[in-house]
């Protein structure tokens, strides 16, 4: 199965970002992808964290969710909307949510980002908890490829990448593919992005698909990019360094089975 990690440099305004996303989704479909995953905050990278509040949608309604459903249906793709802001009980917070749409345009899974990023090195400061309400439930979904192969997919977002217990839980529940839509800062991405992605793949003997924001945004923020597809042995199969683009990889079920048979580490877990 071909799968695509879509890299974007999202701006302040939703319509332009959706136009960019649609172009990338069409390109992925034209190149034979069956699964296409958009990055975190694909719909907007605001001037302020609180800009998310004005964009939040109720689950199941809204223009961003309609866009994802329509794109999946019209292009015949499994589409994962990296993250978009959804309403929660607090009027001052949103959920940072990944939604999965089948090729029929149906929303089949929802994951609310569990781990919220906080970073302060004296020059850059981020505190997602100021505007985002954390989720608390790991989520997986099953995808049947056109050749009949079934894939179990574990969902995560960005800062989750630093918490291996989430991915081990996915792997123990049978996940073959781990998704990590992200908007890593340039500082932390340069230091740890590839290292962490390859570690999660190797630890769990699973494919990792990691679409990211990558470039200088209208709000002045610079994201690391380097969207990639990593195989279960830790090899980088495809990568987009900076700017909008597609990292297209081939997920091989036979290769996955071979690696897990040769090194049955998941069967040896004792803790």
CSV table of C-alpha atoms in Angstrom, one decimal:
chain,number,residue,atom,x,y,z
A,1,UNK,CA,0.0,0.0,0.0
A,2,UNK,CA,1.3,3.5,-0.8
A,3,UNK,CA,0.9,6.0,1.9
A,4,UNK,CA,1.7,9.8,1.8
A,5,UNK,CA,2.9,12.2,4.5
A,6,UNK,CA,1.9,15.6,3.3
A,7,UNK,CA,4.1,18.5,4.3
A,8,UNK,CA,2.7,22.1,4.5
A,9,UNK,CA,3.6,25.6,5.5
A,10,UNK,CA,0.2,26.6,6.8
A,11,UNK,CA,-0.7,30.3,7.0
A,12,UNK,CA,-3.1,32.4,9.0
A,13,UNK,CA,-6.2,31.9,6.9
A,14,UNK,CA,-8.2,28.7,6.6
A,15,UNK,CA,-9.3,28.9,2.9
A,16,UNK,CA,-5.7,29.2,1.6
A,17,UNK,CA,-4.6,26.4,3.7
A,18,UNK,CA,-7.4,24.1,2.6
A,19,UNK,CA,-6.5,25.0,-1.0
A,20,UNK,CA,-2.9,23.9,-0.4
A,21,UNK,CA,-4.1,20.8,1.4
A,22,UNK,CA,-6.4,19.8,-1.5
A,23,UNK,CA,-3.6,20.3,-4.0
A,24,UNK,CA,-1.4,17.9,-2.0
A,25,UNK,CA,-4.2,15.4,-1.6
A,26,UNK,CA,-4.8,15.4,-5.3
A,27,UNK,CA,-1.1,14.9,-6.0
A,28,UNK,CA,-1.0,12.0,-3.5
A,29,UNK,CA,-4.0,10.3,-5.1
A,30,UNK,CA,-2.5,10.8,-8.6
A,31,UNK,CA,0.7,9.1,-7.4
A,32,UNK,CA,-1.3,6.0,-6.2
A,33,UNK,CA,-1.5,6.7,-2.5
A,34,UNK,CA,-4.3,5.0,-0.6
A,35,UNK,CA,-3.7,6.8,2.7
A,36,UNK,CA,-2.8,10.5,2.9
A,37,UNK,CA,-2.0,12.2,6.2
A,38,UNK,CA,-2.0,16.0,6.7
A,39,UNK,CA,0.2,17.7,9.4
A,40,UNK,CA,-0.8,19.1,12.7
A,41,UNK,CA,-2.5,22.5,12.4
A,42,UNK,CA,-2.9,21.9,8.6
A,43,UNK,CA,-6.0,24.3,8.6
A,44,UNK,CA,-4.2,27.3,10.2
A,45,UNK,CA,-1.1,28.4,12.1
A,46,UNK,CA,-2.5,31.5,13.8
A,47,UNK,CA,-0.8,34.7,14.8
A,48,UNK,CA,-1.7,33.9,18.5
A,49,UNK,CA,-2.5,30.6,20.2
A,50,UNK,CA,-5.9,32.0,21.0
A,51,UNK,CA,-6.8,32.2,17.3
A,52,UNK,CA,-7.7,28.5,17.5
A,53,UNK,CA,-10.8,29.5,19.6
A,54,UNK,CA,-12.3,31.3,16.6
A,55,UNK,CA,-11.8,28.3,14.3
A,56,UNK,CA,-13.1,25.5,16.6
A,57,UNK,CA,-15.8,23.3,15.2
A,58,UNK,CA,-18.3,21.0,17.0
A,59,UNK,CA,-17.4,17.4,16.3
A,60,UNK,CA,-19.2,16.2,13.1
A,61,UNK,CA,-19.9,19.7,11.8
A,62,UNK,CA,-18.1,22.6,10.2
A,63,UNK,CA,-16.3,23.6,7.0
A,64,UNK,CA,-12.9,22.0,7.9
A,65,UNK,CA,-14.6,18.6,8.6
A,66,UNK,CA,-16.7,18.9,5.4
A,67,UNK,CA,-13.5,19.6,3.4
A,68,UNK,CA,-11.9,16.5,4.7
A,69,UNK,CA,-14.9,14.3,4.1
A,70,UNK,CA,-15.3,15.6,0.6
A,71,UNK,CA,-11.7,15.2,-0.3
A,72,UNK,CA,-11.6,11.6,0.9
A,73,UNK,CA,-14.8,10.8,-1.0
A,74,UNK,CA,-13.9,12.6,-4.3
A,75,UNK,CA,-10.3,11.3,-4.4
A,76,UNK,CA,-11.1,7.8,-3.0
A,77,UNK,CA,-8.5,8.2,-0.3
A,78,UNK,CA,-8.2,7.4,3.4
A,79,UNK,CA,-7.5,11.0,4.7
A,80,UNK,CA,-6.3,11.9,8.1
A,81,UNK,CA,-6.7,15.5,9.0
A,82,UNK,CA,-3.5,16.0,11.0
A,83,UNK,CA,-5.2,18.2,13.6
A,84,UNK,CA,-8.0,20.7,13.7
A,85,UNK,CA,-9.5,22.6,16.7
A,86,UNK,CA,-12.7,21.0,18.0
A,87,UNK,CA,-15.0,22.4,20.7
A,88,UNK,CA,-14.8,21.2,24.3
A,89,UNK,CA,-16.6,22.1,27.5
A,90,UNK,CA,-14.3,25.1,28.2
A,91,UNK,CA,-15.0,28.2,26.3
A,92,UNK,CA,-11.4,29.1,26.5
A,93,UNK,CA,-9.9,25.9,25.2
A,94,UNK,CA,-10.1,23.5,22.2
A,95,UNK,CA,-9.3,19.9,21.6
A,96,UNK,CA,-6.4,19.4,19.2
A,97,UNK,CA,-7.9,16.6,17.2
A,98,UNK,CA,-7.0,14.2,14.4
A,99,UNK,CA,-9.9,12.9,12.4
A,100,UNK,CA,-9.8,9.9,10.0
A,101,UNK,CA,-12.0,9.7,7.0
A,102,UNK,CA,-12.6,6.6,4.9
A,103,UNK,CA,-12.7,6.7,1.0
A,104,UNK,CA,-16.5,6.9,1.4
A,105,UNK,CA,-16.1,10.2,3.3
A,106,UNK,CA,-17.2,8.8,6.7
A,107,UNK,CA,-15.4,9.8,9.8
A,108,UNK,CA,-14.2,6.5,11.3
A,109,UNK,CA,-11.8,7.7,14.1
A,110,UNK,CA,-11.1,10.6,16.3
A,111,UNK,CA,-8.0,11.2,18.5
A,112,UNK,CA,-7.6,14.1,20.8
A,113,UNK,CA,-3.9,14.9,21.4
A,114,UNK,CA,-2.9,13.6,24.9
A,115,UNK,CA,0.5,15.2,25.6
A,116,UNK,CA,0.6,19.0,25.5
A,117,UNK,CA,3.9,20.7,24.5
A,118,UNK,CA,5.6,23.1,26.8
A,119,UNK,CA,9.1,24.5,26.1
A,120,UNK,CA,11.0,27.6,27.2
A,121,UNK,CA,14.7,28.0,26.3
A,122,UNK,CA,14.7,31.8,27.1
A,123,UNK,CA,14.2,32.7,23.4
A,124,UNK,CA,11.2,30.6,22.4
A,125,UNK,CA,8.3,29.8,24.7
A,126,UNK,CA,5.3,27.5,24.1
A,127,UNK,CA,2.6,26.3,26.4
A,128,UNK,CA,-0.2,24.4,24.6
A,129,UNK,CA,-2.2,23.8,27.8
A,130,UNK,CA,-3.0,27.5,27.9
A,131,UNK,CA,-5.5,27.0,25.0
A,132,UNK,CA,-5.7,23.2,24.4
A,133,UNK,CA,-7.5,20.7,26.6
A,134,UNK,CA,-5.7,17.4,26.6
A,135,UNK,CA,-7.3,14.1,25.5
A,136,UNK,CA,-6.9,11.0,27.5
A,137,UNK,CA,-7.6,8.0,25.3
A,138,UNK,CA,-5.3,6.2,22.8
A,139,UNK,CA,-7.1,5.5,19.5
A,140,UNK,CA,-6.5,3.0,16.7
A,141,UNK,CA,-8.4,2.2,13.6
A,142,UNK,CA,-8.4,-0.5,11.0
A,143,UNK,CA,-7.8,0.1,7.3
A,144,UNK,CA,-8.3,-2.4,4.5
A,145,UNK,CA,-6.1,-1.7,1.5
A,146,UNK,CA,-7.2,-2.2,-2.1
A,147,UNK,CA,-5.3,-5.5,-2.2
A,148,UNK,CA,-7.3,-6.8,0.8
A,149,UNK,CA,-4.4,-6.3,3.3
A,150,UNK,CA,-5.6,-5.1,6.7
A,151,UNK,CA,-3.6,-2.5,8.5
A,152,UNK,CA,-4.1,-1.5,12.1
A,153,UNK,CA,-3.1,2.1,12.6
A,154,UNK,CA,-2.2,3.9,15.8
A,155,UNK,CA,-2.8,7.6,16.1
A,156,UNK,CA,-0.6,10.2,17.8
A,157,UNK,CA,0.3,13.9,17.4
A,158,UNK,CA,3.6,15.8,17.6
A,159,UNK,CA,4.7,16.0,21.3
A,160,UNK,CA,3.2,12.5,21.9
A,161,UNK,CA,6.3,11.3,20.1
A,162,UNK,CA,8.4,11.8,23.3
A,163,UNK,CA,6.2,9.3,25.2
A,164,UNK,CA,7.1,5.8,24.0
A,165,UNK,CA,4.5,4.1,26.3
A,166,UNK,CA,1.7,5.4,24.0
A,167,UNK,CA,3.3,3.7,20.9
A,168,UNK,CA,4.0,0.5,22.8
A,169,UNK,CA,0.4,0.3,23.8
A,170,UNK,CA,-0.5,0.7,20.1
A,171,UNK,CA,1.9,-2.1,19.2
A,172,UNK,CA,0.7,-4.4,21.8
A,173,UNK,CA,-2.8,-3.9,20.4
A,174,UNK,CA,-1.6,-5.0,17.0
A,175,UNK,CA,-0.7,-1.7,15.3
A,176,UNK,CA,1.3,-2.1,12.1
A,177,UNK,CA,1.5,1.7,11.3
A,178,UNK,CA,2.0,4.7,13.6
A,179,UNK,CA,0.9,8.2,12.5
A,180,UNK,CA,2.6,11.3,13.9
A,181,UNK,CA,1.2,14.5,12.3
A,182,UNK,CA,3.3,17.3,13.7
A,183,UNK,CA,4.4,20.9,13.8
A,184,UNK,CA,7.8,20.5,15.5
A,185,UNK,CA,9.7,23.7,16.2
A,186,UNK,CA,12.9,24.1,14.3
A,187,UNK,CA,14.9,24.0,17.5
A,188,UNK,CA,13.5,20.7,18.8
A,189,UNK,CA,13.1,19.2,15.4
A,190,UNK,CA,16.7,19.7,14.4
A,191,UNK,CA,17.8,18.0,17.7
A,192,UNK,CA,15.3,15.1,18.0
A,193,UNK,CA,12.8,14.7,15.2
A,194,UNK,CA,14.4,11.9,13.1
A,195,UNK,CA,15.9,10.3,16.2
A,196,UNK,CA,12.6,9.9,17.9
A,197,UNK,CA,10.7,8.8,14.7
A,198,UNK,CA,13.2,6.1,13.9
A,199,UNK,CA,13.3,5.0,17.6
A,200,UNK,CA,9.5,4.6,17.6
A,201,UNK,CA,9.6,2.5,14.4
A,202,UNK,CA,12.4,0.2,15.7
A,203,UNK,CA,11.0,-0.2,19.2
A,204,UNK,CA,7.6,-1.3,17.9
A,205,UNK,CA,8.7,-2.9,14.6
A,206,UNK,CA,6.2,-0.8,12.8
A,207,UNK,CA,6.0,1.7,9.9
A,208,UNK,CA,5.9,5.3,11.0
A,209,UNK,CA,4.3,8.0,8.8
A,210,UNK,CA,5.1,11.5,10.0
A,211,UNK,CA,3.7,14.5,8.1
A,212,UNK,CA,4.9,17.9,9.4
A,213,UNK,CA,4.8,21.6,9.0
A,214,UNK,CA,8.0,22.7,7.4
A,215,UNK,CA,9.1,26.2,6.8
A,216,UNK,CA,8.7,29.9,7.8
A,217,UNK,CA,5.1,30.7,8.5
A,218,UNK,CA,3.2,34.0,8.2
A,219,UNK,CA,3.1,34.2,12.0
A,220,UNK,CA,6.9,34.3,12.1
A,221,UNK,CA,7.2,30.7,13.5
A,222,UNK,CA,9.7,28.4,11.8
A,223,UNK,CA,8.9,24.7,11.8
A,224,UNK,CA,11.3,21.9,11.2
A,225,UNK,CA,9.6,19.9,8.4
A,226,UNK,CA,11.5,16.7,7.3
A,227,UNK,CA,8.2,14.8,6.9
A,228,UNK,CA,9.1,11.2,6.4
A,229,UNK,CA,8.1,7.6,6.1
A,230,UNK,CA,10.1,5.2,8.3
A,231,UNK,CA,10.1,1.4,7.8
A,232,UNK,CA,10.0,-1.1,10.7
A,233,UNK,CA,13.8,-1.6,10.6
A,234,UNK,CA,14.3,2.2,11.2
A,235,UNK,CA,15.2,3.1,7.6
A,236,UNK,CA,13.9,6.4,6.2
A,237,UNK,CA,12.0,5.4,3.1
A,238,UNK,CA,11.0,8.9,1.9
A,239,UNK,CA,11.4,12.5,3.1
A,240,UNK,CA,10.5,16.1,2.3
A,241,UNK,CA,13.0,18.5,3.9
A,242,UNK,CA,11.3,21.9,3.7
A,243,UNK,CA,8.3,23.5,2.0
A,244,UNK,CA,5.1,21.9,0.8
A,245,UNK,CA,5.5,18.4,-0.6
A,246,UNK,CA,4.8,14.7,-0.3
A,247,UNK,CA,6.8,11.9,1.2
A,248,UNK,CA,5.4,8.8,-0.5
A,249,UNK,CA,6.3,5.4,0.9
A,250,UNK,CA,5.3,1.8,0.2
A,251,UNK,CA,4.0,-0.1,3.2
A,252,UNK,CA,4.8,-3.8,2.7
A,253,UNK,CA,2.9,-6.3,4.9
A,254,UNK,CA,5.3,-9.1,3.9
A,255,UNK,CA,8.3,-7.1,5.0
A,256,UNK,CA,6.6,-6.2,8.2
A,257,UNK,CA,5.9,-9.8,9.0
A,258,UNK,CA,9.4,-10.8,8.1
A,259,UNK,CA,11.0,-8.3,10.4
A,260,UNK,CA,8.7,-9.3,13.3
A,261,UNK,CA,9.5,-13.0,12.8
A,262,UNK,CA,13.2,-12.4,12.6
A,263,UNK,CA,13.3,-10.2,15.7
A,264,UNK,CA,10.2,-11.1,17.8
A,265,UNK,CA,10.9,-8.3,20.3
A,266,UNK,CA,7.2,-7.5,20.8
A,267,UNK,CA,6.7,-11.1,22.1
A,268,UNK,CA,9.5,-10.6,24.6
A,269,UNK,CA,8.1,-7.7,26.5
A,270,UNK,CA,8.0,-8.5,30.2
A,271,UNK,CA,7.2,-5.2,31.8
